[in-house]
GROMACS .gro file of C-alpha atoms in nm:
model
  409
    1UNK     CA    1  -1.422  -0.902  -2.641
    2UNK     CA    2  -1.728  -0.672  -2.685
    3UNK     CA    3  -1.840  -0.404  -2.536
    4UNK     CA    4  -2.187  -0.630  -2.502
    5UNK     CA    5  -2.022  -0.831  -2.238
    6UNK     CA    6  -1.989  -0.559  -2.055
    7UNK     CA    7  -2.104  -0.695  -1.687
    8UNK     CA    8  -2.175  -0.530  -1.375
    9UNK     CA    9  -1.917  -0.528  -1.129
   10UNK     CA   10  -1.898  -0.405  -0.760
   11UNK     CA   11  -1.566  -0.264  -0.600
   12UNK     CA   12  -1.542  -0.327  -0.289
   13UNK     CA   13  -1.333  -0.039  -0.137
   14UNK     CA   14  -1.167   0.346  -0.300
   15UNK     CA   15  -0.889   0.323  -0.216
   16UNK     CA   16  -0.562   0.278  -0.448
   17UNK     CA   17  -0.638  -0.095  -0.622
   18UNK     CA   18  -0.998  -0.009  -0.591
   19UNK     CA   19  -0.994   0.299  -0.815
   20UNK     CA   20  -0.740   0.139  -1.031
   21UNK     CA   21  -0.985  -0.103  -1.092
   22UNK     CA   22  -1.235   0.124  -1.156
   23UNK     CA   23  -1.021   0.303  -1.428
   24UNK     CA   24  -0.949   0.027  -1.656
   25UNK     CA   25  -1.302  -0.145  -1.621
   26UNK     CA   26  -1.467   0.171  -1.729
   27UNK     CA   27  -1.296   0.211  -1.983
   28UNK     CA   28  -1.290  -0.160  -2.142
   29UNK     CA   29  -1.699  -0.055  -2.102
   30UNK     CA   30  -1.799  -0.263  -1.794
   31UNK     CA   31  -2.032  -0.126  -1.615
   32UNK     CA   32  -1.856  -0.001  -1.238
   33UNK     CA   33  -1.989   0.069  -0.881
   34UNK     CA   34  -1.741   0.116  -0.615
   35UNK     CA   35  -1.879   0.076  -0.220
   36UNK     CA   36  -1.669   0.261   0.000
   37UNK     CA   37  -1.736   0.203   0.406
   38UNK     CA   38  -1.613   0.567   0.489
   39UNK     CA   39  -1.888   0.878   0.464
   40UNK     CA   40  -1.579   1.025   0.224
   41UNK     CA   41  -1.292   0.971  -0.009
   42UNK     CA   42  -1.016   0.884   0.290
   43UNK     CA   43  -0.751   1.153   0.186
   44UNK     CA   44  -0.546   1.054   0.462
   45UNK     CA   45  -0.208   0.880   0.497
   46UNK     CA   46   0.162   0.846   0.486
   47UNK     CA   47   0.386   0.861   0.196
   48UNK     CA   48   0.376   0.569  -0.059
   49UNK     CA   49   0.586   0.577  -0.390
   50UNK     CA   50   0.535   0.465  -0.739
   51UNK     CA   51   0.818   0.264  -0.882
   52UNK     CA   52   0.852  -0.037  -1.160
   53UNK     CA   53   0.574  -0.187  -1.381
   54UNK     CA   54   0.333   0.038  -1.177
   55UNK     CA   55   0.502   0.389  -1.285
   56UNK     CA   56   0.485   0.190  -1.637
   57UNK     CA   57   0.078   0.140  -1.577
   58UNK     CA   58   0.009   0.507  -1.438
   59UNK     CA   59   0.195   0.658  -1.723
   60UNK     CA   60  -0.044   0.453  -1.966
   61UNK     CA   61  -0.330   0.597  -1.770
   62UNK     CA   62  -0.166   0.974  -1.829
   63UNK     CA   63  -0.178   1.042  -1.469
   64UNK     CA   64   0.201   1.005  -1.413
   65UNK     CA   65   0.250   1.403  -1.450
   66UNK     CA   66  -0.028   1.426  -1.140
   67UNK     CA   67   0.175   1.225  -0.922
   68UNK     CA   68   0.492   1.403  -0.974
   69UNK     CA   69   0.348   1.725  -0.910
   70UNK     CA   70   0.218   1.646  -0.566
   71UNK     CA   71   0.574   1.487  -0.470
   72UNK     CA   72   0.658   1.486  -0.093
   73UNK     CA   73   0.913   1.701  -0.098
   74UNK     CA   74   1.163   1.455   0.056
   75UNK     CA   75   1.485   1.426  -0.034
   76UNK     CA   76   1.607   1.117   0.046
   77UNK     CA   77   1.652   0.900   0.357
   78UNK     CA   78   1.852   0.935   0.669
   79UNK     CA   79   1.962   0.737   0.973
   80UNK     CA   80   1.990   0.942   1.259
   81UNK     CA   81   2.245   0.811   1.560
   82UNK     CA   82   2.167   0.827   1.921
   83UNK     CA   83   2.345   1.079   1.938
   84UNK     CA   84   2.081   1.299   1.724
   85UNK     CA   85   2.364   1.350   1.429
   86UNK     CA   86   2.322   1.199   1.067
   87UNK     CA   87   2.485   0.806   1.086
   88UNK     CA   88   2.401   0.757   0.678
   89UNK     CA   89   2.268   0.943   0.441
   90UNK     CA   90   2.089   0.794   0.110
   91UNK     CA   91   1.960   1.108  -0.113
   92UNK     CA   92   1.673   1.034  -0.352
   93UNK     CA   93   1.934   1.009  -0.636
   94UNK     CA   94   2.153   0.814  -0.480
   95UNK     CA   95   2.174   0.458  -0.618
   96UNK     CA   96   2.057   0.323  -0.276
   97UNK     CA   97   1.796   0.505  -0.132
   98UNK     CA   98   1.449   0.484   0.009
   99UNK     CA   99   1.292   0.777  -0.150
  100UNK     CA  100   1.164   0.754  -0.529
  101UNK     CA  101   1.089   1.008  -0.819
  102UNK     CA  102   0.707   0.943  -0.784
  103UNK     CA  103   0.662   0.940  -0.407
  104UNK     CA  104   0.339   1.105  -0.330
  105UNK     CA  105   0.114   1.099  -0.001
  106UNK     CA  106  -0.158   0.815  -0.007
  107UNK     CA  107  -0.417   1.028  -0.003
  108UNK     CA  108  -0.361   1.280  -0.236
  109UNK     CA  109  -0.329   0.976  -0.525
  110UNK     CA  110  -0.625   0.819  -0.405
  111UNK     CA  111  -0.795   1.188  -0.503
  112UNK     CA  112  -0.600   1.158  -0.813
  113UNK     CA  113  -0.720   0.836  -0.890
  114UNK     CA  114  -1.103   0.964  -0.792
  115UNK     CA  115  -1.074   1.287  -1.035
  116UNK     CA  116  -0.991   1.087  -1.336
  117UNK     CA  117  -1.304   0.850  -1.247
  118UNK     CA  118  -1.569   0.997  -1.111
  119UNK     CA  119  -1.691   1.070  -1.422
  120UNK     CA  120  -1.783   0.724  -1.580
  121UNK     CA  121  -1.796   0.518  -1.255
  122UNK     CA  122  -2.069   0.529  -0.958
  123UNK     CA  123  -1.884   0.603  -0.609
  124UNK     CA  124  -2.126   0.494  -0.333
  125UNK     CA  125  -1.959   0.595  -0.025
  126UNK     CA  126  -2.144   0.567   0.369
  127UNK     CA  127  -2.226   0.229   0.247
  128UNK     CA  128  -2.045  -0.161   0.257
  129UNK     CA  129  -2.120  -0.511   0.182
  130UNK     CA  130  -2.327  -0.708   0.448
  131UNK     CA  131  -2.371  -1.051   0.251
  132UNK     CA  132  -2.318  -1.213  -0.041
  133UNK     CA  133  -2.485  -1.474  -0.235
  134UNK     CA  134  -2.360  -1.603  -0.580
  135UNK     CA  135  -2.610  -1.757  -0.771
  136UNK     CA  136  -2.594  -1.848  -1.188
  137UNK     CA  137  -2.753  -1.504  -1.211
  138UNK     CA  138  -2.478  -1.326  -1.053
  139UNK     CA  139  -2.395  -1.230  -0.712
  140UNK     CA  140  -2.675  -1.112  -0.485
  141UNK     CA  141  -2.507  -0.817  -0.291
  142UNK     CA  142  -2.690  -0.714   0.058
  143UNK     CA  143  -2.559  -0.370   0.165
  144UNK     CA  144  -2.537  -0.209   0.487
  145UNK     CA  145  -2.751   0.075   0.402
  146UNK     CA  146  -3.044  -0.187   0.341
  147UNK     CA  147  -3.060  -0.234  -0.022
  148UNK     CA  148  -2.989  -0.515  -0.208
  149UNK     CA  149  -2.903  -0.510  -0.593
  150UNK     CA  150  -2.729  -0.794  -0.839
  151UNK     CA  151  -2.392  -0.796  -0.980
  152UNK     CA  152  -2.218  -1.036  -1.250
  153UNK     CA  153  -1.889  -1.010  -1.054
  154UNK     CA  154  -1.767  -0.835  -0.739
  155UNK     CA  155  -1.416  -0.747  -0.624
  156UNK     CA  156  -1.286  -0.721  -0.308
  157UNK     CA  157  -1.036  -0.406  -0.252
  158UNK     CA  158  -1.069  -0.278   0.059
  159UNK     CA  159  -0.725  -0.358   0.213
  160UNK     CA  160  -0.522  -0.552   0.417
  161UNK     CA  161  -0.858  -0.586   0.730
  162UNK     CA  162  -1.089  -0.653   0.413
  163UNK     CA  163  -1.413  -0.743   0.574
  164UNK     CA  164  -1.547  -0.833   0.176
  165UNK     CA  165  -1.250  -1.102   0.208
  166UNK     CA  166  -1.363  -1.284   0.519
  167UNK     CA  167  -1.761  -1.309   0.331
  168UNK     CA  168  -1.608  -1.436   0.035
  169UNK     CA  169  -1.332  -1.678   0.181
  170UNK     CA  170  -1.405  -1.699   0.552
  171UNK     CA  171  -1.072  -1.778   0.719
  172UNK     CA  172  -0.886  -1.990   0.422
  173UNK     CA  173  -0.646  -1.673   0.391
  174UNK     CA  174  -0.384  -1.625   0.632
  175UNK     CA  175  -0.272  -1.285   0.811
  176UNK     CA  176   0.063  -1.397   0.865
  177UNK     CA  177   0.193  -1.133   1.148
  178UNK     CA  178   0.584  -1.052   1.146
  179UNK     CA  179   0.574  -0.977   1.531
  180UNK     CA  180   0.578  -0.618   1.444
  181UNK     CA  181   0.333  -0.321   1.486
  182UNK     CA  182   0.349   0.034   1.303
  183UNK     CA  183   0.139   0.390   1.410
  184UNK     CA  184   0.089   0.651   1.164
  185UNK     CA  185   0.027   0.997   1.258
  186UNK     CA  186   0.054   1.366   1.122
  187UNK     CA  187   0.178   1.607   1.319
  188UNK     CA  188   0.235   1.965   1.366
  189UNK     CA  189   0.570   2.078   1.143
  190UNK     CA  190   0.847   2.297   1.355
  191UNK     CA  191   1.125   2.497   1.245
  192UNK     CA  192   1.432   2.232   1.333
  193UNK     CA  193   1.246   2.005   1.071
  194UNK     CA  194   1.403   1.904   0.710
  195UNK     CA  195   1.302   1.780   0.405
  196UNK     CA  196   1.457   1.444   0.502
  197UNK     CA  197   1.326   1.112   0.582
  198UNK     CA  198   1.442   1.057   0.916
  199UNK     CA  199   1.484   0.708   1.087
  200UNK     CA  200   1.595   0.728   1.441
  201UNK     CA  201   1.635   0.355   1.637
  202UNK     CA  202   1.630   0.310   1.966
  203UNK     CA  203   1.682   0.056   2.212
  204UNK     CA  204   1.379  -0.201   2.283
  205UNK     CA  205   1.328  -0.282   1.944
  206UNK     CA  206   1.161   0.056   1.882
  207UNK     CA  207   1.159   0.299   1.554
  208UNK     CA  208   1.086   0.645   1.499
  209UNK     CA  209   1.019   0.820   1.178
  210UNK     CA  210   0.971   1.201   1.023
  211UNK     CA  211   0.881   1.223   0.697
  212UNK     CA  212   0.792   1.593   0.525
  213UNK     CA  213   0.490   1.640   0.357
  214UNK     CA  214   0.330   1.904   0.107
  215UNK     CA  215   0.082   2.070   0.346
  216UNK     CA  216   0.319   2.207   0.593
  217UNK     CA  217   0.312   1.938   0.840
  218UNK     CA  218   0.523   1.608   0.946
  219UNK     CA  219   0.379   1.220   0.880
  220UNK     CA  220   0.495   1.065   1.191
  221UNK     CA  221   0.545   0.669   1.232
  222UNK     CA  222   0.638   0.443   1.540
  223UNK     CA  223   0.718   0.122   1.513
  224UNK     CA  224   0.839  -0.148   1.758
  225UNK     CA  225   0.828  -0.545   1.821
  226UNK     CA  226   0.563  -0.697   2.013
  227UNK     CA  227   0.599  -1.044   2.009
  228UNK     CA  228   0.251  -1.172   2.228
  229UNK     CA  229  -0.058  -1.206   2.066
  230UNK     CA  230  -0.226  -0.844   2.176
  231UNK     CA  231  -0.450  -0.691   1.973
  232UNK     CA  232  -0.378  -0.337   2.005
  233UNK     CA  233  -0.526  -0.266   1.649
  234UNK     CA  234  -0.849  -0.331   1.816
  235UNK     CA  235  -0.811  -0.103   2.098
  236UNK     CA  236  -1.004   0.244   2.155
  237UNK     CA  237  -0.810   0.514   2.024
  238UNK     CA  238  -0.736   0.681   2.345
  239UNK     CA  239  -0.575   0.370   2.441
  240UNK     CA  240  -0.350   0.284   2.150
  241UNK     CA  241  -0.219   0.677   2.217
  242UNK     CA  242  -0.174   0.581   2.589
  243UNK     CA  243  -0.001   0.250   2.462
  244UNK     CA  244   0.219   0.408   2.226
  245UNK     CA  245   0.283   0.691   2.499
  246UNK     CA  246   0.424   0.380   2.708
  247UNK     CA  247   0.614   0.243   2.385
  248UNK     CA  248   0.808   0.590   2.345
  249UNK     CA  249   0.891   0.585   2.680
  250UNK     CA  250   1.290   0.636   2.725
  251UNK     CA  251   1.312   0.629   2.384
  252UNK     CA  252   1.503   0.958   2.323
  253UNK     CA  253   1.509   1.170   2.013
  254UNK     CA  254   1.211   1.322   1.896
  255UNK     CA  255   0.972   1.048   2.109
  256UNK     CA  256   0.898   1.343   2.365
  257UNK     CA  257   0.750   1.539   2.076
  258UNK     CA  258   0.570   1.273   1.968
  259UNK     CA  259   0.412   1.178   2.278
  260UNK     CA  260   0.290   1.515   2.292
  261UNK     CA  261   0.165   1.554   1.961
  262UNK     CA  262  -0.066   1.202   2.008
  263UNK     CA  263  -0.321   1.409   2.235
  264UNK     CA  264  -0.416   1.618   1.931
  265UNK     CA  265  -0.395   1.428   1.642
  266UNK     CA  266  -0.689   1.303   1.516
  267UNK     CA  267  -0.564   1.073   1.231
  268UNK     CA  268  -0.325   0.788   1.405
  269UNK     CA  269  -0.377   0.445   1.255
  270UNK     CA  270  -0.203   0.177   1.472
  271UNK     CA  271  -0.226  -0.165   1.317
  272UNK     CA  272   0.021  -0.513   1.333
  273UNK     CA  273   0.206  -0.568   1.023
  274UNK     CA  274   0.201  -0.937   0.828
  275UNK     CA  275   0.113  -1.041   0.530
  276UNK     CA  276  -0.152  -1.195   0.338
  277UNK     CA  277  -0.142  -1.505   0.214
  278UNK     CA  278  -0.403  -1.675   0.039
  279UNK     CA  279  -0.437  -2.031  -0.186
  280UNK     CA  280  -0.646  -1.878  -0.405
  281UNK     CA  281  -0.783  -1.526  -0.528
  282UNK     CA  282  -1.113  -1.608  -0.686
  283UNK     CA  283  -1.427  -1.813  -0.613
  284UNK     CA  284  -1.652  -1.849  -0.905
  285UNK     CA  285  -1.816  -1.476  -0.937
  286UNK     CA  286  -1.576  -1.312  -0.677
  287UNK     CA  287  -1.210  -1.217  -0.639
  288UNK     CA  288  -0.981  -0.964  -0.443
  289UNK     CA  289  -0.690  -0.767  -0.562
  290UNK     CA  290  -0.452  -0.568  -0.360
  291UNK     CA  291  -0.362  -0.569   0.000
  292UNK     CA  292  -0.680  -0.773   0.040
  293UNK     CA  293  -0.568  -1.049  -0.164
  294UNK     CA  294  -0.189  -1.020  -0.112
  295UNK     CA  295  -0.044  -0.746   0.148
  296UNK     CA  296   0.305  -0.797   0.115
  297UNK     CA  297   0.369  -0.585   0.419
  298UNK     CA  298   0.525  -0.226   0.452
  299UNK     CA  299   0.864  -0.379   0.464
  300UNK     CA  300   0.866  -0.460   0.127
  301UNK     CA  301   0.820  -0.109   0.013
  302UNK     CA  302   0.627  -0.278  -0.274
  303UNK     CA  303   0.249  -0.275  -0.126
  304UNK     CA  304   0.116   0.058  -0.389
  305UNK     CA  305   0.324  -0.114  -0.679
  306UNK     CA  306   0.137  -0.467  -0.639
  307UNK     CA  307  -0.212  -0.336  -0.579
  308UNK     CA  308  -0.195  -0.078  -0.873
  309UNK     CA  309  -0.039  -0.396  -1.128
  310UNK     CA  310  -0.314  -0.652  -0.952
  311UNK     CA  311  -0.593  -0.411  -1.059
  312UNK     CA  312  -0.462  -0.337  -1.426
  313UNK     CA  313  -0.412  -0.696  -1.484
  314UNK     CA  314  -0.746  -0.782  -1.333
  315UNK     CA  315  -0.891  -0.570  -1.548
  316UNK     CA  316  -0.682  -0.665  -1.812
  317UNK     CA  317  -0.794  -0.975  -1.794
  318UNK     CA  318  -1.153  -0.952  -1.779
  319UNK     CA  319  -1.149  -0.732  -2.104
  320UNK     CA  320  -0.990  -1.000  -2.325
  321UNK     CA  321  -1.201  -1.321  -2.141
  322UNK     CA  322  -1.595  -1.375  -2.241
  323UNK     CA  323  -1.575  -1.636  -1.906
  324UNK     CA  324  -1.480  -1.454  -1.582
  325UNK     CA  325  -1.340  -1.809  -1.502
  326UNK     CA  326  -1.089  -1.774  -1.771
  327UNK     CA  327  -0.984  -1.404  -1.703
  328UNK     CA  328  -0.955  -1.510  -1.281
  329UNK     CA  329  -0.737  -1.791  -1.384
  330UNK     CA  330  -0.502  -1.605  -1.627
  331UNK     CA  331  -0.486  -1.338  -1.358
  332UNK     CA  332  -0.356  -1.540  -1.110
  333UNK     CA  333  -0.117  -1.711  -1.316
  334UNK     CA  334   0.067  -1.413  -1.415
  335UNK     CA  335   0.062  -1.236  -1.078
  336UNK     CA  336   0.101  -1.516  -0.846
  337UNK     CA  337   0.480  -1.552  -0.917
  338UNK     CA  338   0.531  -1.168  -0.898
  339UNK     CA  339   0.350  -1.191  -0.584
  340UNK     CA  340   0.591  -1.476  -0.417
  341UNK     CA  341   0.890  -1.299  -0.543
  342UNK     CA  342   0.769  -0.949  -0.383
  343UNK     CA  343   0.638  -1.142  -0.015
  344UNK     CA  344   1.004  -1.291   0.009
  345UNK     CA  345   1.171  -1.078   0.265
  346UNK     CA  346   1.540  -1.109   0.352
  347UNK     CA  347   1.641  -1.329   0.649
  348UNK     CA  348   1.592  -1.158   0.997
  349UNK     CA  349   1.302  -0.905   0.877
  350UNK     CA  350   1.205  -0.718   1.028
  351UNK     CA  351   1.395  -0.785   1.315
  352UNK     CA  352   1.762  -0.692   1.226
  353UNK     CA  353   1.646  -0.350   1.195
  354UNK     CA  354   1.466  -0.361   1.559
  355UNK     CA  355   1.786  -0.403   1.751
  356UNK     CA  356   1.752  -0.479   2.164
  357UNK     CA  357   2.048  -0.330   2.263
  358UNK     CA  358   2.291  -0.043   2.270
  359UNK     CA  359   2.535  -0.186   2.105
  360UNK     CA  360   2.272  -0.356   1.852
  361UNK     CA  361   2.180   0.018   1.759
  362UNK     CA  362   2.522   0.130   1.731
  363UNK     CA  363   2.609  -0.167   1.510
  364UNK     CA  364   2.333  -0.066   1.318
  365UNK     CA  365   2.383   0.290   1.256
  366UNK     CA  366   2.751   0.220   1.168
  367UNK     CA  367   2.623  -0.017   0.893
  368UNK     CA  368   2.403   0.242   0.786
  369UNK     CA  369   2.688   0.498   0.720
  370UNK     CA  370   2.913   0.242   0.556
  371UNK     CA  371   2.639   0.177   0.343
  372UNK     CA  372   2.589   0.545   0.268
  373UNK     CA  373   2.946   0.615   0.197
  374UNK     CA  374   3.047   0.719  -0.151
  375UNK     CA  375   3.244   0.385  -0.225
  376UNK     CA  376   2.964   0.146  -0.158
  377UNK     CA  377   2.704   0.373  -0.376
  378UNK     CA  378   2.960   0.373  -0.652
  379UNK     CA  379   2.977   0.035  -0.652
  380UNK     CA  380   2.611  -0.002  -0.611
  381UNK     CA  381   2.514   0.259  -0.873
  382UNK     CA  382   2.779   0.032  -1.155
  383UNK     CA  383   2.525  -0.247  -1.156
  384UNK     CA  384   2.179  -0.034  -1.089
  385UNK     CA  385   1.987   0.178  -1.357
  386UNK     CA  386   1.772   0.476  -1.371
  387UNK     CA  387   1.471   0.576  -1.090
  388UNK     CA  388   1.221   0.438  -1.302
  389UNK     CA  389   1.249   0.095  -1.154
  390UNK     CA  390   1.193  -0.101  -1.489
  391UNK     CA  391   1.489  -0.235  -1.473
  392UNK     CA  392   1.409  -0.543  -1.348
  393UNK     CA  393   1.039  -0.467  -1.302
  394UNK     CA  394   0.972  -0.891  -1.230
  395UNK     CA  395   0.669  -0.936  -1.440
  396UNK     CA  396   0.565  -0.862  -1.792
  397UNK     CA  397   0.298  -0.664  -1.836
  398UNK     CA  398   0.047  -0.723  -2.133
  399UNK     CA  399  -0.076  -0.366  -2.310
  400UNK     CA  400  -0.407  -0.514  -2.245
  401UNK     CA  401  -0.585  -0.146  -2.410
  402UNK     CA  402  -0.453  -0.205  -2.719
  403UNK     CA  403  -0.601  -0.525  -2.782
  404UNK     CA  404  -0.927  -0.441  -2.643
  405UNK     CA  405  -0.920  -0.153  -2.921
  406UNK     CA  406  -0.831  -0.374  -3.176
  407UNK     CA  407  -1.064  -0.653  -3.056
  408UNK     CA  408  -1.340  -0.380  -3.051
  409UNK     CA  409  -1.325  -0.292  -3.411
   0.00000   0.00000   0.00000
């Protein structure tokens, strides 16, 4: 492909797919403008990790010694009884664990992903797509802020509530809710805390988190089951605090501290978990990428890994295709069975893990510390391999670069 057929595309959205996007357009030559709804780069979040083909695609990008420097600090995973003592343990070298090598807070990638960037791509932040109108021209693109400018192709990014989604496809894709709702929250560090992912359950179908962090504070999480059709996502935030106030409730543990640290945070993001699925990703000039396209849920563990190997095969893709027909088309075939394979989630999820009862968390935590125990991660470790996660990474990834240089000469 030449550089000459390098088209104007609009990003919907900065945040991890988004700037991965970004990255591999602007450097295959296309021309790259990335709309972001918030006033600023969102450096906010809970920790996500790196693992498989997408450690594989950050390492080609050279930012893999970033990442690892702004680790989490955490050392591995534990389940914590009701009695507040350690049920299992799972360190981050274990061969079961839930900690990685490259596990890094959202937001400080997403600045990593901006610094390497900025440079050769135009971030328009304060600003969002009203409407869209494709045309054999291109795609009209109406903006929020009142202008109106033309694009050969735009991409939607902007997560798993994409609003760019619903003007492209309407309602054809479906949020397909697992019952389940998750609030994320930072709070204030104190001396009793470790560096130690810590999952407490407790009756009710309820889950508390701690995670450490690199800025001297705690990323909280609560999770429970809500079966009804409430939309507490769409609440005020003083009442999802006063809801989740209710959910903690009785719940032991650390919920007290919790509860108390909800009237001054000023971050919590409260939000029912499900997936995404969608028939198709494209629509002549438009297509999506990421959690928009494909949110394989939290659950999974795999939500970073898909949206950073969506937006390098995208891009990919484009680079080697004169028709953005072609390059849609061979995107989706490759990632569509990835996709499948990474949405299936094992019978009973989530709600195994949400036990009712007493003696449903007790069976639980016992698991947990079977699990843990040195004969099981023997066994586990003779049939594993290293942290990378390429072992059996579930797609083959084309070194699209190289041809593009090649092509180029």
């Amino acid at each position: 492909m030449s550089v000459s057929a390098a088209k104007k595309i609009l990003v919907s959205g900065a945040g991890i797919a988004g700037s991965i996007m970004a990255f591999w357009l602007a450097g295959y030559g296309f021309d790259v403008t990335v709309v972001e709804r918030a006033s600023t780069l969102r450096l906010g979040g809970q920790n996500i990790d790196v693992n498989g083909p997408a450690r594989k695609i950050v390492r080609k990008m050279g930012i893999e010694a970033a990442i690892l420097a702004q680790n989490t600090t955490e050392a591995g995973l534990q389940f914590i009884g009701q009695d507040g003592k350690v049920a299992g343990e799972f360190p981050k070298d274990a061969s079961l664990t839930g900690t990685r090598e490259l596990e890094i807070l959202r937001g400080d990638l997403a600045k990593i992903l901006y610094d390497c960037t900025k440079e050769d791509v135009r971030y328009r932040f304060g600003d969002s797509i009203k409407a869209l109108e494709q045309h054999s021209g291109g795609v009209s693109v109406i903006f929020a802020g009142g202008t109106t400018e033309t694009f050969d192709l735009v991409i939607a990014a902007d997560g798993v509530r994409s609003a760019t989604r619903q003007l492209m496809f309407g309602n054809e894709p479906e949020f397909k809710s697992l019952g389940l709702y998750i609030a994320y929250m930072t709070i204030p560090r104190q001396e009793n805390d470790t560096t130690w992912w810590r999952w407490y359950t407790a009756v009710n179908r309820r889950v508390l988190m701690l995670r450490p962090d690199n800025k001297g504070t705690i990323r909280a999480s609560v999770a429970f089951m809500e079966n009804s059709s409430e939309t507490y996502e769409k609440r005020p935030v003083d009442e999802q605090k006063s809801i989740l106030k209710a959910k903690l409730d009785g719940a032991g543990w650390e919920a007290d501290r919790i509860c108390k640290a909800l009237d001054g945070t000023d971050d919590l993001y409260l939000d029912k978990v499900g997936q995404i699925k969608a028939p198709r990703w494209s629509d002549g000039r438009v297509a999506m990428v990421g959690d928009a396209a494909y949110c394989p849920t939290p659950i999974s563990g795999k939500g970073t890994t898909l949206a950073i190997v969506g937006a390098y095969v995208l891009a990919g893709e484009l680079s080697r295709h004169e028709r953005h027909e072609d390059a849609f088309s061979a995107y989706e075939k490759l990632m569509r069975p990835y996709v499948e394979e990474v949405q299936k989630l094992p019978p009973g999820t989530p709600g195994l893990v949400y036990p009712k009862t007493k003696i449903g968390v007790s069976i639980l935590n016992t698991v947990a510390g079977l699990v843990a125990s040195k004969p099981v991660q023997n066994v586990v470790g003779l049939f594993s391999s290293d942290d990378t996660g390429e072992e059996n990474e579930g797609i083959n990834l084309p070194d699209y670069y190289e041809q593009y240089c090649s092509d180029s000469l």
